[in-house]
């Protein structure tokens, strides 16, 4: 196969030996990738179905290095889950509780601020705030929360509330999605996480999360946020009852919206954790599927700047390997995680900055601490500054 020469944003460290897979479809896709041609649905399916995982990983790693060179990002963040009370009862979820039932909790705002300040000695640059759909918390609770966090932690980026929560706040408060987003932004919301997208296929949603907004509604809220200049991430829940077609459909819908708005920063594939859910008879994902998912996302989502291997969900070891299968980010210190741990995750609650750097460097990558908007962070003593 002849070597093709083309402009690259970064020199690719991967050796340029001849690409030859025993899977003929991968050879065709390799040609497209080299020519920077967009992959279509049939290509996406072929990627999920290839037995040649190493060739798939090679291709994804090639694209990842073309975009980011040898850099791998992490951040110093803290998750805050202010309530697990939820009116929805999604079969996929082990976190939500009905109000007044055992284990249900809702934090007073003072408790939110105490949680924000607790448990980690290094200055965090991001709070990641998500909760259940509480039927009685007014919008003021959330605007107050953001104002209080902003006042107490002025340097910290506030990434909060999934598309599902925003939609619910709008219904509960008889407001439009745009009005809710505007109020939250005025109160200090900087960007939004990617959760709650699950899988867009309505056939699958009807089984795993029939109480949630539809896939189109999730995309509508994201569109509205992006139009207001609020960046977000996007997720996909995989490894339950969905098929390859559903996964490809989900990725293509995200790619189409990204063409329209450019508002997504990072894609995060979330592997289904079955323990303590109604679907606990389903098996856990295998490491092979987890790595495939990272690689396919990198190749199909050509307009997404970043692919995250969320170590809490994948385990630190798989997340580290994923840095050679298409991922350029392993998320952050997290400190305390509830959604996955309620569903059986055995990963640690948090990792230190030093542990994240060690994982990244042992993967042969250059660790770059980022803020939520992917600007490099520098630390001198206990002070933090952001480039740009
Ligand atoms: O919204 C719920 C999913 C999400 C389960 O944007 C489950 O940077 C697997 O969205 N098994 C929360 N998944 C996590 C999330 C996230 C995580 C890290 C970074 C970012 C980001 C976003 O987890 C939920 C839901 O989609 N989820 N239950 C479960 N049993």
Short mmCIF file of C-alpha atoms and ligand atoms in Angstrom, two decimals:
data_model
loop_
_atom_site.label_atom_id
_atom_site.label_comp_id
_atom_site.label_asym_id
_atom_site.label_seq_id
_atom_site.Cartn_x
_atom_site.Cartn_y
_atom_site.Cartn_z
CA UNK A 1 0.00 0.00 0.00
CA UNK A 2 1.60 3.33 -1.01
CA UNK A 3 2.38 5.89 1.69
CA UNK A 4 0.11 8.92 1.35
CA UNK A 5 1.43 12.30 2.31
CA UNK A 6 -0.98 14.82 3.78
CA UNK A 7 -0.92 17.76 6.15
CA UNK A 8 -1.07 16.87 9.83
CA UNK A 9 -1.78 19.04 12.82
CA UNK A 10 0.64 16.94 14.85
CA UNK A 11 3.43 14.64 13.82
CA UNK A 12 2.19 11.11 14.36
CA UNK A 13 4.52 9.02 16.52
CA UNK A 14 2.96 5.75 15.38
CA UNK A 15 5.28 3.95 12.92
CA UNK A 16 4.06 4.35 9.34
CA UNK A 17 4.45 0.74 8.26
CA UNK A 18 2.07 -0.67 5.72
CA UNK A 19 -1.45 -1.11 7.03
CA UNK A 20 -2.77 -4.52 6.03
CA UNK A 21 -5.65 -6.06 7.90
CA UNK A 22 -7.10 -9.48 7.20
CA UNK A 23 -10.45 -7.70 7.40
CA UNK A 24 -10.89 -6.25 3.89
CA UNK A 25 -13.38 -3.63 5.14
CA UNK A 26 -10.75 -2.22 7.50
CA UNK A 27 -8.37 -1.77 4.57
CA UNK A 28 -11.07 0.27 2.78
CA UNK A 29 -11.70 2.32 5.92
CA UNK A 30 -7.96 2.87 6.30
CA UNK A 31 -7.92 4.47 2.84
CA UNK A 32 -10.76 6.80 3.86
CA UNK A 33 -9.07 7.73 7.13
CA UNK A 34 -5.82 8.52 5.36
CA UNK A 35 -7.71 10.69 2.85
CA UNK A 36 -9.60 12.38 5.74
CA UNK A 37 -12.90 11.20 4.28
CA UNK A 38 -15.89 10.98 6.56
CA UNK A 39 -16.94 7.47 7.61
CA UNK A 40 -20.56 6.45 7.02
CA UNK A 41 -22.99 4.17 8.87
CA UNK A 42 -21.79 1.06 7.02
CA UNK A 43 -18.20 1.88 8.02
CA UNK A 44 -19.28 2.36 11.63
CA UNK A 45 -20.91 -1.09 11.64
CA UNK A 46 -17.84 -2.66 10.06
CA UNK A 47 -15.67 -1.13 12.79
CA UNK A 48 -17.84 -2.53 15.58
CA UNK A 49 -17.89 -5.95 13.90
CA UNK A 50 -14.26 -6.34 12.96
CA UNK A 51 -12.36 -9.12 14.70
CA UNK A 52 -9.12 -7.19 14.05
CA UNK A 53 -9.12 -5.08 17.20
CA UNK A 54 -5.46 -4.18 16.91
CA UNK A 55 -5.90 -2.77 13.41
CA UNK A 56 -8.97 -0.86 14.61
CA UNK A 57 -6.94 0.50 17.52
CA UNK A 58 -4.08 1.42 15.20
CA UNK A 59 -6.42 3.47 13.00
CA UNK A 60 -8.03 5.24 15.96
CA UNK A 61 -4.65 5.91 17.53
CA UNK A 62 -3.46 7.32 14.22
CA UNK A 63 -6.35 9.81 14.15
CA UNK A 64 -5.89 10.63 17.84
CA UNK A 65 -2.21 11.42 17.29
CA UNK A 66 -3.04 13.44 14.17
CA UNK A 67 -5.27 15.60 16.37
CA UNK A 68 -3.42 15.70 19.69
CA UNK A 69 0.09 14.41 19.14
CA UNK A 70 1.34 12.67 22.26
CA UNK A 71 -0.68 14.71 24.74
CA UNK A 72 -3.16 13.10 27.14
CA UNK A 73 -5.37 15.36 29.23
CA UNK A 74 -6.63 15.08 32.79
CA UNK A 75 -8.15 17.56 35.21
CA UNK A 76 -8.49 18.12 38.94
CA UNK A 77 -12.21 17.98 39.54
CA UNK A 78 -14.78 17.04 42.12
CA UNK A 79 -18.17 15.45 41.52
CA UNK A 80 -21.12 16.78 43.52
CA UNK A 81 -24.36 14.78 43.48
CA UNK A 82 -26.73 17.03 45.46
CA UNK A 83 -29.68 14.60 45.48
CA UNK A 84 -30.50 11.05 44.48
CA UNK A 85 -34.25 11.67 44.70
CA UNK A 86 -35.66 11.08 41.24
CA UNK A 87 -39.16 10.95 39.80
CA UNK A 88 -37.93 8.73 36.98
CA UNK A 89 -37.32 5.07 37.68
CA UNK A 90 -34.97 4.13 34.86
CA UNK A 91 -34.17 0.44 34.70
CA UNK A 92 -30.55 1.24 33.93
CA UNK A 93 -30.00 3.25 37.10
CA UNK A 94 -29.02 2.17 40.64
CA UNK A 95 -28.61 5.72 41.94
CA UNK A 96 -32.14 7.18 41.95
CA UNK A 97 -34.50 6.83 44.94
CA UNK A 98 -38.09 7.86 45.50
CA UNK A 99 -38.50 10.68 48.01
CA UNK A 100 -38.81 9.40 51.59
CA UNK A 101 -37.54 5.90 50.80
CA UNK A 102 -34.50 4.33 52.42
CA UNK A 103 -31.22 5.82 51.23
CA UNK A 104 -32.84 8.89 49.64
CA UNK A 105 -30.94 12.13 50.32
CA UNK A 106 -31.06 15.77 49.32
CA UNK A 107 -28.31 18.15 50.39
CA UNK A 108 -29.00 21.49 51.98
CA UNK A 109 -27.02 24.16 50.14
CA UNK A 110 -24.58 24.43 53.07
CA UNK A 111 -23.91 20.70 52.66
CA UNK A 112 -23.27 21.22 48.94
CA UNK A 113 -20.66 23.87 49.83
CA UNK A 114 -19.10 21.62 52.48
CA UNK A 115 -18.93 18.75 49.98
CA UNK A 116 -17.35 21.05 47.42
CA UNK A 117 -14.62 21.98 49.87
CA UNK A 118 -14.00 18.54 51.35
CA UNK A 119 -11.80 15.60 50.66
CA UNK A 120 -9.02 16.82 48.44
CA UNK A 121 -6.05 18.99 49.24
CA UNK A 122 -5.18 20.29 45.75
CA UNK A 123 -7.17 23.15 44.28
CA UNK A 124 -9.84 21.75 41.98
CA UNK A 125 -10.56 23.56 38.74
CA UNK A 126 -13.99 21.99 38.07
CA UNK A 127 -17.10 20.98 39.97
CA UNK A 128 -19.15 18.39 38.07
CA UNK A 129 -22.69 18.74 39.44
CA UNK A 130 -25.49 16.29 38.61
CA UNK A 131 -28.45 14.89 40.53
CA UNK A 132 -31.78 13.09 40.27
CA UNK A 133 -35.02 14.71 39.07
CA UNK A 134 -36.31 15.97 42.42
CA UNK A 135 -40.04 16.86 42.24
CA UNK A 136 -39.87 19.70 44.80
CA UNK A 137 -36.59 21.55 44.34
CA UNK A 138 -37.37 24.91 42.76
CA UNK A 139 -35.08 26.53 40.22
CA UNK A 140 -33.94 28.93 42.97
CA UNK A 141 -32.23 26.02 44.75
CA UNK A 142 -30.00 25.58 41.69
CA UNK A 143 -29.38 29.27 40.99
CA UNK A 144 -28.54 29.76 44.71
CA UNK A 145 -26.26 26.72 44.59
CA UNK A 146 -24.37 28.12 41.60
CA UNK A 147 -24.12 31.61 43.14
CA UNK A 148 -22.91 30.16 46.44
CA UNK A 149 -20.30 28.01 44.73
CA UNK A 150 -19.16 30.90 42.55
CA UNK A 151 -18.79 33.16 45.59
CA UNK A 152 -16.88 30.59 47.66
CA UNK A 153 -14.78 29.10 44.83
CA UNK A 154 -14.43 31.88 42.25
CA UNK A 155 -11.73 30.10 40.22
CA UNK A 156 -13.61 26.84 39.83
CA UNK A 157 -15.46 26.08 36.57
CA UNK A 158 -19.08 25.04 37.24
CA UNK A 159 -20.04 22.17 34.90
CA UNK A 160 -23.53 21.17 35.83
CA UNK A 161 -26.83 19.50 34.99
CA UNK A 162 -27.57 17.05 32.20
CA UNK A 163 -29.94 17.79 29.31
CA UNK A 164 -32.45 15.60 31.17
CA UNK A 165 -32.27 17.77 34.31
CA UNK A 166 -32.61 20.97 32.27
CA UNK A 167 -35.70 19.65 30.52
CA UNK A 168 -37.17 18.63 33.89
CA UNK A 169 -36.43 22.04 35.47
CA UNK A 170 -38.26 23.66 32.55
CA UNK A 171 -41.36 21.47 32.96
CA UNK A 172 -41.44 21.80 36.76
CA UNK A 173 -41.06 25.58 36.70
CA UNK A 174 -43.28 26.11 33.63
CA UNK A 175 -40.46 27.75 31.75
CA UNK A 176 -38.80 27.16 28.40
CA UNK A 177 -35.51 25.32 28.18
CA UNK A 178 -33.92 28.53 26.95
CA UNK A 179 -35.21 30.47 29.97
CA UNK A 180 -33.88 27.85 32.37
CA UNK A 181 -30.47 27.78 30.70
CA UNK A 182 -30.29 31.56 30.70
CA UNK A 183 -31.10 31.77 34.42
CA UNK A 184 -28.55 29.09 35.28
CA UNK A 185 -25.92 30.77 33.17
CA UNK A 186 -26.58 34.12 34.84
CA UNK A 187 -26.13 32.37 38.19
CA UNK A 188 -22.73 31.00 37.19
CA UNK A 189 -23.18 27.85 35.08
CA UNK A 190 -20.13 27.58 32.79
CA UNK A 191 -20.76 24.38 30.85
CA UNK A 192 -22.69 21.12 30.95
CA UNK A 193 -21.73 17.46 31.32
CA UNK A 194 -22.77 14.87 28.76
CA UNK A 195 -24.88 12.51 30.86
CA UNK A 196 -28.40 11.25 30.35
CA UNK A 197 -28.11 10.66 26.60
CA UNK A 198 -28.12 6.89 27.15
CA UNK A 199 -28.81 5.56 23.65
CA UNK A 200 -31.02 7.48 21.25
CA UNK A 201 -32.84 4.44 19.80
CA UNK A 202 -36.46 4.75 20.95
CA UNK A 203 -36.85 0.95 20.88
CA UNK A 204 -34.07 0.60 23.44
CA UNK A 205 -35.05 3.67 25.49
CA UNK A 206 -38.52 2.18 25.93
CA UNK A 207 -36.87 -0.68 27.83
CA UNK A 208 -33.97 0.91 29.72
CA UNK A 209 -35.21 4.43 30.49
CA UNK A 210 -38.85 4.89 29.45
CA UNK A 211 -39.31 7.68 32.03
CA UNK A 212 -36.71 9.87 30.42
CA UNK A 213 -36.96 12.47 27.66
CA UNK A 214 -36.58 11.10 24.14
CA UNK A 215 -33.31 11.10 22.25
CA UNK A 216 -34.55 13.97 20.08
CA UNK A 217 -35.42 16.01 23.17
CA UNK A 218 -31.93 15.39 24.59
CA UNK A 219 -30.48 16.67 21.31
CA UNK A 220 -32.87 19.67 21.34
CA UNK A 221 -31.69 20.75 24.81
CA UNK A 222 -28.06 20.37 23.74
CA UNK A 223 -28.77 22.45 20.63
CA UNK A 224 -30.36 25.18 22.75
CA UNK A 225 -27.42 25.22 25.18
CA UNK A 226 -24.89 25.41 22.37
CA UNK A 227 -26.85 28.24 20.71
CA UNK A 228 -26.52 30.15 23.99
CA UNK A 229 -22.78 29.57 23.92
CA UNK A 230 -22.83 26.91 26.66
CA UNK A 231 -20.46 24.08 25.75
CA UNK A 232 -21.35 20.53 26.71
CA UNK A 233 -20.10 16.98 26.52
CA UNK A 234 -21.99 14.01 25.11
CA UNK A 235 -22.24 10.43 26.33
CA UNK A 236 -23.53 7.09 25.11
CA UNK A 237 -24.49 4.23 27.40
CA UNK A 238 -23.41 0.93 25.81
CA UNK A 239 -23.17 -2.72 26.76
CA UNK A 240 -26.79 -3.42 27.74
CA UNK A 241 -29.46 -4.44 25.20
CA UNK A 242 -28.49 -2.17 22.34
CA UNK A 243 -27.09 -3.47 19.05
CA UNK A 244 -24.28 -2.20 16.84
CA UNK A 245 -26.84 -0.37 14.66
CA UNK A 246 -28.11 1.55 17.71
CA UNK A 247 -24.57 2.58 18.63
CA UNK A 248 -23.80 3.79 15.13
CA UNK A 249 -27.11 5.66 14.95
CA UNK A 250 -26.30 7.40 18.26
CA UNK A 251 -22.83 8.45 17.13
CA UNK A 252 -24.12 9.75 13.79
CA UNK A 253 -26.83 11.83 15.49
CA UNK A 254 -24.23 13.41 17.77
CA UNK A 255 -21.97 14.07 14.79
CA UNK A 256 -24.82 15.74 12.87
CA UNK A 257 -25.60 18.07 15.80
CA UNK A 258 -21.93 18.86 16.20
CA UNK A 259 -21.80 19.85 12.50
CA UNK A 260 -24.64 22.24 13.24
CA UNK A 261 -23.49 23.80 16.55
CA UNK A 262 -19.85 22.91 17.24
CA UNK A 263 -20.82 22.98 20.92
CA UNK A 264 -19.64 19.54 22.03
CA UNK A 265 -16.20 19.26 23.58
CA UNK A 266 -15.83 15.62 24.54
CA UNK A 267 -17.50 12.30 23.87
CA UNK A 268 -17.62 9.76 26.70
CA UNK A 269 -18.79 6.19 26.12
CA UNK A 270 -20.30 4.91 29.38
CA UNK A 271 -20.16 1.13 29.85
CA UNK A 272 -23.28 -0.22 31.49
CA UNK A 273 -22.84 -1.27 35.15
CA UNK A 274 -25.70 -3.69 35.93
CA UNK A 275 -25.43 -4.28 39.71
CA UNK A 276 -28.44 -3.14 41.78
CA UNK A 277 -30.40 -2.17 38.66
CA UNK A 278 -33.51 -3.83 37.24
CA UNK A 279 -31.22 -5.07 34.46
CA UNK A 280 -28.77 -6.77 36.80
CA UNK A 281 -29.15 -10.07 34.96
CA UNK A 282 -27.14 -8.54 32.09
CA UNK A 283 -23.40 -9.23 31.97
CA UNK A 284 -20.77 -6.52 32.44
CA UNK A 285 -18.99 -5.27 29.34
CA UNK A 286 -15.67 -6.87 28.46
CA UNK A 287 -12.39 -4.99 28.14
CA UNK A 288 -12.44 -5.73 24.42
CA UNK A 289 -15.78 -3.98 23.88
CA UNK A 290 -14.65 -1.03 26.02
CA UNK A 291 -11.55 -0.54 23.87
CA UNK A 292 -13.50 -1.04 20.63
CA UNK A 293 -16.00 1.60 21.75
CA UNK A 294 -13.23 4.13 22.34
CA UNK A 295 -11.72 3.43 18.92
CA UNK A 296 -14.99 3.51 16.97
CA UNK A 297 -15.97 6.79 18.63
CA UNK A 298 -12.63 8.38 17.68
CA UNK A 299 -13.02 7.31 14.06
CA UNK A 300 -16.71 8.13 13.56
CA UNK A 301 -16.87 11.37 15.58
CA UNK A 302 -14.45 13.22 13.33
CA UNK A 303 -15.77 16.62 14.47
CA UNK A 304 -15.45 15.97 18.23
CA UNK A 305 -12.22 17.43 19.57
CA UNK A 306 -11.87 14.95 22.44
CA UNK A 307 -12.63 11.34 23.34
CA UNK A 308 -12.59 10.62 27.05
CA UNK A 309 -11.72 7.28 28.65
CA UNK A 310 -13.48 7.84 31.98
CA UNK A 311 -11.25 5.87 34.36
CA UNK A 312 -13.96 5.56 37.07
CA UNK A 313 -16.08 3.58 34.68
CA UNK A 314 -13.47 1.75 32.61
CA UNK A 315 -11.04 1.14 35.51
CA UNK A 316 -7.70 2.96 35.58
CA UNK A 317 -5.98 0.08 33.75
CA UNK A 318 -8.36 -0.01 30.76
CA UNK A 319 -8.46 3.81 30.64
CA UNK A 320 -4.70 3.83 30.43
CA UNK A 321 -4.68 1.36 27.49
CA UNK A 322 -7.47 3.42 25.87
CA UNK A 323 -4.95 6.26 25.55
CA UNK A 324 -3.45 4.10 22.77
CA UNK A 325 -6.85 3.22 21.25
CA UNK A 326 -8.14 6.69 20.40
CA UNK A 327 -8.70 8.46 23.73
CA UNK A 328 -6.87 11.69 24.58
CA UNK A 329 -8.39 12.32 28.04
CA UNK A 330 -8.90 10.22 31.18
CA UNK A 331 -11.12 12.65 33.15
CA UNK A 332 -10.07 13.83 36.59
CA UNK A 333 -9.55 13.25 40.28
CA UNK A 334 -13.35 13.00 40.85
CA UNK A 335 -12.89 12.51 44.64
CA UNK A 336 -16.29 10.94 45.28
CA UNK A 337 -18.48 9.11 42.74
CA UNK A 338 -21.94 7.77 43.48
CA UNK A 339 -23.74 6.84 40.22
CA UNK A 340 -21.33 4.07 39.18
CA UNK A 341 -20.55 2.90 42.67
CA UNK A 342 -24.24 2.36 43.42
CA UNK A 343 -24.25 0.19 40.27
CA UNK A 344 -21.36 -1.97 41.42
CA UNK A 345 -18.20 -0.14 40.31
CA UNK A 346 -15.15 -1.38 42.20
CA UNK A 347 -12.87 1.44 41.08
CA UNK A 348 -11.48 3.82 43.72
CA UNK A 349 -13.62 6.84 44.65
CA UNK A 350 -10.91 9.19 43.48
CA UNK A 351 -7.34 9.32 42.21
CA UNK A 352 -4.79 11.98 43.05
CA UNK A 353 -3.25 14.25 40.47
CA UNK A 354 0.02 12.34 40.85
CA UNK A 355 -1.69 8.99 40.26
CA UNK A 356 -3.33 10.29 37.07
CA UNK A 357 0.02 11.59 35.81
CA UNK A 358 1.65 8.24 36.53
CA UNK A 359 -1.03 6.36 34.54
CA UNK A 360 -0.65 8.71 31.59
CA UNK A 361 3.14 8.69 31.58
CA UNK A 362 3.28 4.91 31.88
CA UNK A 363 1.18 4.82 28.69
CA UNK A 364 4.00 6.75 27.00
CA UNK A 365 1.97 9.95 26.78
CA UNK A 366 2.69 13.49 27.93
CA UNK A 367 0.30 14.40 30.75
CA UNK A 368 -1.28 17.84 30.46
CA UNK A 369 -3.50 19.14 33.23
CA UNK A 370 -6.39 21.00 31.60
CA UNK A 371 -9.28 23.09 32.76
CA UNK A 372 -12.80 22.18 31.61
CA UNK A 373 -12.30 24.08 28.35
CA UNK A 374 -9.05 22.21 27.64
CA UNK A 375 -6.75 25.13 28.41
CA UNK A 376 -3.48 23.99 30.04
CA UNK A 377 -3.31 24.62 33.77
CA UNK A 378 -0.09 25.55 35.51
CA UNK A 379 0.46 25.19 39.24
CA UNK A 380 3.00 27.15 41.22
CA UNK A 381 2.87 26.15 44.87
CA UNK A 382 -0.79 26.19 45.80
CA UNK A 383 -1.85 28.67 43.11
CA UNK A 384 -3.35 27.66 39.80
CA UNK A 385 -3.31 29.55 36.52
CA UNK A 386 -4.85 28.83 33.16
CA UNK A 387 -3.23 29.64 29.82
CA UNK A 388 -5.12 31.74 27.28
O1 LIG B 1 -26.33 10.33 33.22
C1 LIG B 1 -26.50 5.83 35.08
C2 LIG B 1 -25.12 6.98 33.29
C3 LIG B 1 -24.33 9.08 33.67
C4 LIG B 1 -25.63 3.87 34.99
O2 LIG B 1 -19.58 14.99 30.89
C5 LIG B 1 -24.97 4.68 34.09
O3 LIG B 1 -17.51 14.97 31.59
C6 LIG B 1 -23.64 2.93 33.50
O4 LIG B 1 -22.61 11.39 32.50
N1 LIG B 1 -24.24 2.09 34.34
C7 LIG B 1 -23.53 9.92 34.66
N2 LIG B 1 -23.98 4.23 33.35
C8 LIG B 1 -22.06 9.95 34.30
C9 LIG B 1 -21.76 10.99 33.24
C10 LIG B 1 -20.39 11.53 33.11
C11 LIG B 1 -19.34 10.92 33.76
C12 LIG B 1 -18.07 11.46 33.64
C13 LIG B 1 -17.84 12.60 32.92
C14 LIG B 1 -18.91 13.21 32.28
C15 LIG B 1 -18.68 14.48 31.53
C16 LIG B 1 -20.19 12.68 32.36
O5 LIG B 1 -24.10 7.72 33.91
C17 LIG B 1 -25.81 9.18 33.76
C18 LIG B 1 -26.22 7.96 32.96
O6 LIG B 1 -26.17 8.25 31.61
N3 LIG B 1 -25.54 5.88 34.16
N4 LIG B 1 -26.59 4.60 35.61
C19 LIG B 1 -25.25 2.50 35.11
N5 LIG B 1 -25.87 1.65 35.91
#
